[in-house]
Short mmCIF file of C-alpha atoms and ligand atoms in Angstrom, two decimals:
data_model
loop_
_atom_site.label_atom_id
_atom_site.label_comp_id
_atom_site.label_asym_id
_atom_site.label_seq_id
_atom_site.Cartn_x
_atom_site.Cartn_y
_atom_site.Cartn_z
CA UNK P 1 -14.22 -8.31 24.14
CA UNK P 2 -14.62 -4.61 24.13
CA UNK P 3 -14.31 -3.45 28.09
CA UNK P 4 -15.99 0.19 27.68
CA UNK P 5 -17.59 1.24 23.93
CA UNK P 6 -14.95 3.45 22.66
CA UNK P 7 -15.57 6.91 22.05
CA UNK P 8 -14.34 6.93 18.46
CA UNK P 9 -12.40 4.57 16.57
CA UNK P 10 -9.03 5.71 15.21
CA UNK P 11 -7.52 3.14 12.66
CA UNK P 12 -3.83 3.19 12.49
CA UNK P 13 -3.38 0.19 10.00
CA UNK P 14 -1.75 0.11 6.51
CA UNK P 15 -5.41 -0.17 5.28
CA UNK P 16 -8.32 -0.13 5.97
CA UNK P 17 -8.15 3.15 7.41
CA UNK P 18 -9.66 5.68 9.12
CA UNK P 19 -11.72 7.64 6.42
CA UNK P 20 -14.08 10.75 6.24
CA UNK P 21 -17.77 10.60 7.09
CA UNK P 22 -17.89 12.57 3.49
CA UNK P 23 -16.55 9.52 1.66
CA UNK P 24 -18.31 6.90 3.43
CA UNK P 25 -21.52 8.68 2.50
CA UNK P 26 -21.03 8.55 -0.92
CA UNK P 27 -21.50 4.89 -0.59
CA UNK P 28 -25.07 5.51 0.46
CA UNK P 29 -26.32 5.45 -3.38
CA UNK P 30 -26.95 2.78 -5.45
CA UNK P 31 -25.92 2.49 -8.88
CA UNK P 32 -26.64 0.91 -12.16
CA UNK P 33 -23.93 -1.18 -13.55
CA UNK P 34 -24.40 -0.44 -17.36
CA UNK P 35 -25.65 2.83 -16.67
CA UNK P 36 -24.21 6.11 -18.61
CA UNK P 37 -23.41 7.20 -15.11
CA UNK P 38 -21.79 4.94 -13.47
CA UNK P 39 -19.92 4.48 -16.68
CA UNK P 40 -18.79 8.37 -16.49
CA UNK P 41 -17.85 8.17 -13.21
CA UNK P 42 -15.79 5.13 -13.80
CA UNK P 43 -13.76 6.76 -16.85
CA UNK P 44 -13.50 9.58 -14.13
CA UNK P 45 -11.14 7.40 -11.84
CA UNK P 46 -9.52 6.34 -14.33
CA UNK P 47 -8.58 9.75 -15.71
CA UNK P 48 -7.82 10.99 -12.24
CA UNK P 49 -5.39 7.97 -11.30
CA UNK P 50 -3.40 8.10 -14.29
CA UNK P 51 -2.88 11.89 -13.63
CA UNK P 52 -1.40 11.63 -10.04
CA UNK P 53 0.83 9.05 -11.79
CA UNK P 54 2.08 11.53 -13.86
CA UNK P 55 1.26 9.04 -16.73
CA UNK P 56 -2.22 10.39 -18.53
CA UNK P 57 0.39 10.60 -22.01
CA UNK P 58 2.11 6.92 -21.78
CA UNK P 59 0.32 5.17 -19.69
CA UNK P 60 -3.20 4.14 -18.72
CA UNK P 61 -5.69 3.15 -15.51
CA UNK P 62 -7.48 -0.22 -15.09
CA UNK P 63 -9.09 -0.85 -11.72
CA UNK P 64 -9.75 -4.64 -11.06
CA UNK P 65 -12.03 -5.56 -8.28
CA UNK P 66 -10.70 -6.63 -5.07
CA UNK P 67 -7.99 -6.08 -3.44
CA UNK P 68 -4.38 -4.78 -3.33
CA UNK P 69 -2.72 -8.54 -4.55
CA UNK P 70 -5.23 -9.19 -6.91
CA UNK P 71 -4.08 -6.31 -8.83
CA UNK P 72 -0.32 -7.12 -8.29
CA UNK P 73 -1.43 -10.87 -9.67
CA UNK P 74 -3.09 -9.50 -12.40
CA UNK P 75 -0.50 -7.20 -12.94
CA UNK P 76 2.21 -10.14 -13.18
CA UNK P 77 0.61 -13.24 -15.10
CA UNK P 78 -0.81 -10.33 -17.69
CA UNK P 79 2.41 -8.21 -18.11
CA UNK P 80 4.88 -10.31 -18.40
CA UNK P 81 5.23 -13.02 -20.69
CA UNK P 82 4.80 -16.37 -20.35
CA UNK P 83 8.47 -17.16 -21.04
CA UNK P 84 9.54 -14.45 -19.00
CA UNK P 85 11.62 -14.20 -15.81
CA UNK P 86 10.92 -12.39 -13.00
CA UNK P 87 13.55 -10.44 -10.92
CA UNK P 88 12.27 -9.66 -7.25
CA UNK P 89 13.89 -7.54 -5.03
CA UNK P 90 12.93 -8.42 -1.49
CA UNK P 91 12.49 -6.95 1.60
CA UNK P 92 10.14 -7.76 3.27
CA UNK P 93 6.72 -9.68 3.26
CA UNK P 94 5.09 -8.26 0.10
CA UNK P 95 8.38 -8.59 -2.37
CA UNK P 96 8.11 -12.24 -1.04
CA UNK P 97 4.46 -12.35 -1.89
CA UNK P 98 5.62 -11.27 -5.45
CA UNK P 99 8.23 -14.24 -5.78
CA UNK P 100 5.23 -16.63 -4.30
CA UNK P 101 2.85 -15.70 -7.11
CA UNK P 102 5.01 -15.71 -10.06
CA UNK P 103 5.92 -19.02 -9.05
CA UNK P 104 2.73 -20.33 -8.58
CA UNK P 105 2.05 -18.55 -12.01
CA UNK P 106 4.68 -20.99 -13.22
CA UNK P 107 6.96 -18.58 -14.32
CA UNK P 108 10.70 -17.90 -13.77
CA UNK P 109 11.61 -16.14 -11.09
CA UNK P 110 15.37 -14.32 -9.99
CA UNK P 111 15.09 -12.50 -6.70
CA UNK P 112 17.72 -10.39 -4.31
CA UNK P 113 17.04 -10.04 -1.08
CA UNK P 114 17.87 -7.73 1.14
CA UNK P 115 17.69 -7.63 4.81
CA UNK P 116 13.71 -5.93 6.71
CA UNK P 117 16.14 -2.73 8.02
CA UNK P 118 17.55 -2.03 4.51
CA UNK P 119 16.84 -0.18 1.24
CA UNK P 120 17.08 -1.84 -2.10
CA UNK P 121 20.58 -1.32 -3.40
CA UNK P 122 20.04 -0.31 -6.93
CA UNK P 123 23.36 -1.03 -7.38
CA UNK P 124 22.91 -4.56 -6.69
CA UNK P 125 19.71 -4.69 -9.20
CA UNK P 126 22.28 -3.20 -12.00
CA UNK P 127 24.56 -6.25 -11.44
CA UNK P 128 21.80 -8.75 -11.50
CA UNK P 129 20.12 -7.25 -14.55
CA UNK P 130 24.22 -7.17 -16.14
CA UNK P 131 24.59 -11.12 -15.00
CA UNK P 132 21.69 -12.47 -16.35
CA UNK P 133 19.94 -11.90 -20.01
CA UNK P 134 17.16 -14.03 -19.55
CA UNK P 135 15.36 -11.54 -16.91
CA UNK P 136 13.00 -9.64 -19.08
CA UNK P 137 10.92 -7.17 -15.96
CA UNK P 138 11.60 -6.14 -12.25
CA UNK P 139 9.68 -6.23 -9.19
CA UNK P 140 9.61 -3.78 -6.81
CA UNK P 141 7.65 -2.84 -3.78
CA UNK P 142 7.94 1.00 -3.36
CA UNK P 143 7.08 1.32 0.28
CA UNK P 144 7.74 -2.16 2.05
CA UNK P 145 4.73 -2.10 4.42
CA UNK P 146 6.15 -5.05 6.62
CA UNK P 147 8.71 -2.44 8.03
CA UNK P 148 7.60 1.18 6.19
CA UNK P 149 11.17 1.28 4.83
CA UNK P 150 11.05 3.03 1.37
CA UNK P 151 12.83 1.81 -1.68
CA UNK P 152 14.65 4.05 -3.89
CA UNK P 153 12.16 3.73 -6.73
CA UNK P 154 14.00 6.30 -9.01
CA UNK P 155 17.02 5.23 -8.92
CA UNK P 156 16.16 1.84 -9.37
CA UNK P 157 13.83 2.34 -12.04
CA UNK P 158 16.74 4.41 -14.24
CA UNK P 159 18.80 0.92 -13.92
CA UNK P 160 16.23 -1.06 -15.20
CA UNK P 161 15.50 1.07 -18.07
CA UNK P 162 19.25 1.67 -18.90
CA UNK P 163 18.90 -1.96 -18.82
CA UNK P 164 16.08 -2.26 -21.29
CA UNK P 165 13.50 -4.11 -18.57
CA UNK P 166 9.92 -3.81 -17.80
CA UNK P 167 9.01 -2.34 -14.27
CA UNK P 168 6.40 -3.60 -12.31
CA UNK P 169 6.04 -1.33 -9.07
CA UNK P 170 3.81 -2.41 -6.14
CA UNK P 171 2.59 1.16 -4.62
CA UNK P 172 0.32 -0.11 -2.47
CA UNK P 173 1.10 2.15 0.45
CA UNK P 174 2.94 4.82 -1.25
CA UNK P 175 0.40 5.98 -4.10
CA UNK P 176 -1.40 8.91 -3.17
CA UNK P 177 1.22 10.13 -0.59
CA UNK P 178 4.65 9.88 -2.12
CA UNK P 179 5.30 12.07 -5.44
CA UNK P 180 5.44 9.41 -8.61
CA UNK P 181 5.70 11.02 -11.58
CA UNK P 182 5.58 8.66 -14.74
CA UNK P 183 7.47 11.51 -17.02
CA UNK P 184 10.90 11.47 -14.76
CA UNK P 185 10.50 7.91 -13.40
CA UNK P 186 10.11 5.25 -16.18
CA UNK P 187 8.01 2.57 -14.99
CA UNK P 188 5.94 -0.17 -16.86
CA UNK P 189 3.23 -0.35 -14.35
CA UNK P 190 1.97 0.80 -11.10
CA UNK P 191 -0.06 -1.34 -8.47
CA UNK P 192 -1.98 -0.09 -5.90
CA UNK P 193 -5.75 0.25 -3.89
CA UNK P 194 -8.13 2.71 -3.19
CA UNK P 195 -7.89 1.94 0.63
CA UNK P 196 -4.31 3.37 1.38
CA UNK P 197 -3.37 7.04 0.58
CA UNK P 198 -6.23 7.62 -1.13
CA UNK P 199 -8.08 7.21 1.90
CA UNK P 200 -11.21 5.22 0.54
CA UNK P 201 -12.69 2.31 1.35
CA UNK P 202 -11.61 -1.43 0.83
CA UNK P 203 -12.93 -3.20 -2.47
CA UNK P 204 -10.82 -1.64 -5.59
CA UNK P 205 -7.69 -1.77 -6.79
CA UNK P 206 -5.96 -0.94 -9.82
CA UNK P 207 -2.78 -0.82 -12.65
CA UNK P 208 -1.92 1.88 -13.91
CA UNK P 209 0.14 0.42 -16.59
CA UNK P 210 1.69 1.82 -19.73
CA UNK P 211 -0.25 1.31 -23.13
CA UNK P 212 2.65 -0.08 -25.51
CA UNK P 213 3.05 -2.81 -23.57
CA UNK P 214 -0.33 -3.44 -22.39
CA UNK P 215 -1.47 -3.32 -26.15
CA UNK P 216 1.29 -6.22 -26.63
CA UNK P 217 0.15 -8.77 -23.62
CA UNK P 218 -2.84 -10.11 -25.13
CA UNK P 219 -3.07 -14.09 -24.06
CA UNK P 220 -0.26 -13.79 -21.21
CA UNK P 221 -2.68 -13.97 -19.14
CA UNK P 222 -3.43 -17.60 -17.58
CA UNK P 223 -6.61 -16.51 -15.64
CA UNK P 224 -9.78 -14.98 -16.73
CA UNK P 225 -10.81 -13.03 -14.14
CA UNK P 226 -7.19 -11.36 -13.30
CA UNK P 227 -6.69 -10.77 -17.07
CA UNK P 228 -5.98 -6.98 -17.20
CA UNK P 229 -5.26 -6.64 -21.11
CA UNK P 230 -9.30 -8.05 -21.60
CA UNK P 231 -10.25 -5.68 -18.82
CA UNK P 232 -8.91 -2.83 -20.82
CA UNK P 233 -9.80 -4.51 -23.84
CA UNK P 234 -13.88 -3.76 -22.44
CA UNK P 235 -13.12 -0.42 -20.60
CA UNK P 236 -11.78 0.96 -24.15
CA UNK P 237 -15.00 -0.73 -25.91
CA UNK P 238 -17.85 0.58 -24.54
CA UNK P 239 -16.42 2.00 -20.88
CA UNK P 240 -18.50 -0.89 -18.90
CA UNK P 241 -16.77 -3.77 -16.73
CA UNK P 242 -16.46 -6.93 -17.63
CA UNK P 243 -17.78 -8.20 -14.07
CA UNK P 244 -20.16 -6.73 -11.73
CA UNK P 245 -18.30 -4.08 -10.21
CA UNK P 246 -18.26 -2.47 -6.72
CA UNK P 247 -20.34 0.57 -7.59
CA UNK P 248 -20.14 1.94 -4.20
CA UNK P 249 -16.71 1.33 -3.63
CA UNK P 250 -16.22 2.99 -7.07
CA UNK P 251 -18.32 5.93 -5.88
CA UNK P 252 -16.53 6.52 -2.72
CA UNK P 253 -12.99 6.67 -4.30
CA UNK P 254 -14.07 9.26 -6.75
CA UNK P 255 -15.29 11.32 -3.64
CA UNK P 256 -11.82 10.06 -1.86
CA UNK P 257 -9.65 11.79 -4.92
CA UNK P 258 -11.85 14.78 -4.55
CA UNK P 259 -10.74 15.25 -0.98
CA UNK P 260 -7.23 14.23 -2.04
CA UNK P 261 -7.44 17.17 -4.36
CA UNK P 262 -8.48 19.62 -1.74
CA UNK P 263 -6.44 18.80 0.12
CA UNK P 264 -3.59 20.08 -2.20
CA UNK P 265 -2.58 17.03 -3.86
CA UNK P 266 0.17 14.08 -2.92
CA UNK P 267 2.23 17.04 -1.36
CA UNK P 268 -0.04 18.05 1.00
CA UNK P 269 -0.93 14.41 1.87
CA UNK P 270 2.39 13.60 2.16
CA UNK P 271 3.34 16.30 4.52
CA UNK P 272 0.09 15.47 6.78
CA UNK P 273 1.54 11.86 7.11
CA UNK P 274 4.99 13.14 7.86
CA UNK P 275 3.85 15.19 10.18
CA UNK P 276 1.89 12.51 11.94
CA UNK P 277 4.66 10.63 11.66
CA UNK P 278 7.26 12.46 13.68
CA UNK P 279 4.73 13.34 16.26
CA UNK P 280 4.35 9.47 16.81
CA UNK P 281 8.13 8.47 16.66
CA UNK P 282 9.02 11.24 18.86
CA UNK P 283 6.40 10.89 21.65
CA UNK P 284 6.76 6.80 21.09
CA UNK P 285 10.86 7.16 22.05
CA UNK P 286 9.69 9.75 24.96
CA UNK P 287 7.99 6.58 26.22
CA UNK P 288 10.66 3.98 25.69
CA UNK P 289 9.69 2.40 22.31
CA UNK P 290 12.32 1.64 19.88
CA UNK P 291 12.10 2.79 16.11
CA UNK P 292 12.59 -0.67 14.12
CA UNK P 293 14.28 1.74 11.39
CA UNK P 294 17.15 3.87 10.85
CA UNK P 295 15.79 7.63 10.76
CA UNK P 296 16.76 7.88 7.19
CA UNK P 297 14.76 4.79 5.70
CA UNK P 298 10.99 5.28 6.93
CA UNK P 299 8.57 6.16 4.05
CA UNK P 300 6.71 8.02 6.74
CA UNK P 301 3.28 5.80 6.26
CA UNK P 302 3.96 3.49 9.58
CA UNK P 303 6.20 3.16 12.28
CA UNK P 304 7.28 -0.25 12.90
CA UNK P 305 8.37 -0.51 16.87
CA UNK P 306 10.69 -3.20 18.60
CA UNK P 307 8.63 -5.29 21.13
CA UNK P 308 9.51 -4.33 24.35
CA UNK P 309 12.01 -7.32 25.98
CA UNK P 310 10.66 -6.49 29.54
CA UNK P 311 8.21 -8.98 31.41
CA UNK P 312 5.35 -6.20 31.22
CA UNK P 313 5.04 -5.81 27.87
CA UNK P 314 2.57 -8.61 26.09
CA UNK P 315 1.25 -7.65 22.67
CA UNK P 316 -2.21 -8.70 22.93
CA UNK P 317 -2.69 -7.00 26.19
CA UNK P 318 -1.39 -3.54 24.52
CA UNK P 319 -3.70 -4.30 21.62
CA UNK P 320 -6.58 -4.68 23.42
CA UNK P 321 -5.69 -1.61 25.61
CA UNK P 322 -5.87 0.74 23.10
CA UNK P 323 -8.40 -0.91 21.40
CA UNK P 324 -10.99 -0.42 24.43
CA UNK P 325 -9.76 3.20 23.92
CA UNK P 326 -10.21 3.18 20.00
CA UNK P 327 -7.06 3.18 18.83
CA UNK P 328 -6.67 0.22 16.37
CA UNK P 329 -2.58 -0.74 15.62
CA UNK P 330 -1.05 -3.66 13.72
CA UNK P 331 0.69 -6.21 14.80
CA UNK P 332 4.15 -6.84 13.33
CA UNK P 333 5.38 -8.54 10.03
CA UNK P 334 9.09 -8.75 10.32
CA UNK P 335 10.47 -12.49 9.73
CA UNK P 336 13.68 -11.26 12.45
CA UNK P 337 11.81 -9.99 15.30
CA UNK P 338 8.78 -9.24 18.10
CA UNK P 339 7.13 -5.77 16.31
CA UNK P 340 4.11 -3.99 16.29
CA UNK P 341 3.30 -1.33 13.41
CA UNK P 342 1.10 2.44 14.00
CA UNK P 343 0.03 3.65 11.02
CA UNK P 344 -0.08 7.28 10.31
CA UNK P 345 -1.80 7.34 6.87
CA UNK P 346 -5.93 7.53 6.62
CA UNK P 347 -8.15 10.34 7.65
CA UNK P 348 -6.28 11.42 10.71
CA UNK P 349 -4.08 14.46 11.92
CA UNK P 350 -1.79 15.41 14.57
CA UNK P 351 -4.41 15.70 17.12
CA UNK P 352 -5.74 11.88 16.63
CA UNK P 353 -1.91 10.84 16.88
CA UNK P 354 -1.61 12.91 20.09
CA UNK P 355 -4.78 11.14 21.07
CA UNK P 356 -3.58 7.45 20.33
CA UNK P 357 -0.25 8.34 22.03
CA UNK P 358 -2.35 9.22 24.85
CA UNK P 359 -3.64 5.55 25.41
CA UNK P 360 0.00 4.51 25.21
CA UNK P 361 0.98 6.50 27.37
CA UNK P 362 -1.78 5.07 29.93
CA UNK P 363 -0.48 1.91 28.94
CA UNK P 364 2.87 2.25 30.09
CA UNK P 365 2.11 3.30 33.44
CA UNK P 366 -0.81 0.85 34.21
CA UNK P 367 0.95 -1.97 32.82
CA UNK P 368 3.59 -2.76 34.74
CA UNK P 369 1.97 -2.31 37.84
CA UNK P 370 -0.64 -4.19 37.08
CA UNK P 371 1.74 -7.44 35.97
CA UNK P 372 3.68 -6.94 39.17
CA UNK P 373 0.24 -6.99 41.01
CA UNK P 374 -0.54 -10.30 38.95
CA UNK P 375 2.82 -11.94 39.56
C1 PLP A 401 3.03 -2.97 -0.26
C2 PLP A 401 1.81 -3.84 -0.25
N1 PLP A 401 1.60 -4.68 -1.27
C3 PLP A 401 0.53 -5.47 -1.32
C4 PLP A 401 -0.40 -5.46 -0.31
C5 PLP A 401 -1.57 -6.38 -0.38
O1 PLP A 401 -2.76 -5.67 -0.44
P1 PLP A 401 -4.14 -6.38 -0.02
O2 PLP A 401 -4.00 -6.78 1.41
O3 PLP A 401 -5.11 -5.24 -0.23
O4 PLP A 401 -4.35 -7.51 -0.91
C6 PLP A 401 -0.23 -4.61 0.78
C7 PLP A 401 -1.18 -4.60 1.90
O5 PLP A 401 -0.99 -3.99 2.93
C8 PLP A 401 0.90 -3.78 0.81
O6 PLP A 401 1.13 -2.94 1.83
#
């Protein structure tokens, strides 16, 4: 229960996120499904997507309606054989989320797994692809979101193709703000949603996946719906979806990749997000909060922070706090520990940061006293 109506609200989550008034309007229009427009618009995105990749000569773009893990679902049971075998690397909740599915796919599954606070060793992904033949493609989330840590996607993506293995990379929270380019970094496909870096709205998600082996997946697929090889199949016929798609969620990313664009591109993004993201670590430690990660490992996207151990610290009171102040955070993922996560991706700048820090800050001081008053 809200205790005053905030004066704006600031969301600093991994997605949904704060996003411009600009894209939100172009949601305000409706669209026909079938309709040369619409269909222009979606071979538009697709264009555009495969671009930032750095992919528009190998690879292609197929959005899939929903969100972020339907595409990584769709990605997996469509992508990778039926007799195929999986190798996960794991660090956190999402690579875990990959092991779930492709087990519940009923296919065979290899993972390492590497402590929350550490990076992928690619190292250890050269042995395991060395060890065992039978693994035919590697998962990988780029940015782990549970934590923020980044994985060394380059590296690791030159040991799986030395290797001769597919690539599946989960972007989710990277895309948009982190440079990926498809020529220098080999990948076989690329996950992610328009409601992360690219700032848009919930509702779309999509592969960006190369063509040779797309072409080649035809009846891997165990679903329908999450088939991405048929959902190609009818974007290459006539340009349509095969299933009613979210034309105003469609609508709003295009505008969201305009923005992206004027902005300067995944550079600029990228150092907007960095910059937020020292502002918040440094003012955060000024305060007493502890960094989960080593200053090295952060993708820069979130900060995960160490629960306070002290007697005046309770989560949901520090939620609520800011959130009667408009400042929206996360609570924490990690399996090992008390954490809370501040995003610093989504239509936001230095200033908003300054302004959520702000309601910390209030927090600190008002807290304890008003525990001790309590007790
Ligand atoms: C790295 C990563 N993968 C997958 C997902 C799942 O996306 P969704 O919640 O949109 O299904 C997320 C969501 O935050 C994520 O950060």
């Amino acid at each position: 229960m809200l205790e005053t109506a905030p004066v704006k609200t600031l969301l600093l989550t991994p997605g949904p996120l704060t996003t411009t008034e600009m894209t939100r309007a172009a949601l305000n229009r409706d669209w026909g499904a079938r309709d040369g427009d619409f269909i222009e618009l979606s071979k538009r995105i697709r264009r555009r997507l495969t671009e930032i990749a750095g992919a528009a000569d190998t690879h292609t773009t197929i959005p899939i309606q929903g969100s972020g893990t339907f595409a990584v679902e769709a990605t997996l049971q469509t992508l990778m054989p039926r007799s195929g075998r999986l190798l996960v690397l794991i660090n956190g909740t999402y690579g875990r989320r990959i092991a779930e599915i492709t087990r519940r796919l009923g296919r065979s599954v290899a993972t390492i797994t590497a402590p929350e606070n550490q990076a992928i060793d690619p190292m250890a992904v050269d042995r395991a692809l060395a060890d065992d033949a039978a693994i035919t493609d590697v998962a990988l989330v780029h940015c782990e979101t549970t934590s923020g840590i980044l994985n060394p996607l380059e590296s690791i993506a030159c040991v799986v193709c030395r290797h001769s293995r597919r690539l599946l990379v989960d972007a989710m929270s990277s895309f948009g703000a982190l440079p990926i380019d498809g020529g220098r970094t080999p990948f076989t496909a690329l996950i992610a949603s328009a409601n992360k870096c690219l700032e848009s709205v919930p509702g779309v998600a999509f592969v960006i996946a190369e063509v040779g082996y797309l072409s080649q997946s035809a009846g891997n697929a165990t679903s329908l719906s999450l088939d991405l090889y048929d959902q190609w199949r009818a974007f290459e016929a006539d340009g349509q979806w095969r299933f009613t798609p979210p034309v105003q969620v469609v609508a709003a990313l295009d505008k969201a990749l305009d923005q992206l664009e004027s902005e300067g591109g995944v550079a600029a993004r990228g150092a907007r997000y960095r910059r937020n993201y020292e502002v918040l670590v440094e003012e955060m430690k000024a305060l007493g909060f502890e960094p989960y990660l080593q200053p090295e490992l952060p993708a820069c996207v979130l900060a995960t922070f160490r629960e306070p151990r002290e007697k005046w610290f309770e989560f949901e009171q520090f939620y609520n706090f800011l959130r009667n102040r408009g400042v929206v955070i996360y609570p924490g993922k990690l399996a090992a520990e008390p954490s809370f996560r501040i995003g610093c991706i989504g239509a936001i700048d230095e200033a908003d940061i300054r302004y959520a820090i702000a309601a910390v800050a209030e927090f600190t001081r008002s807290a304890p006293l008003t525990r001790a008053s309590a007790g």
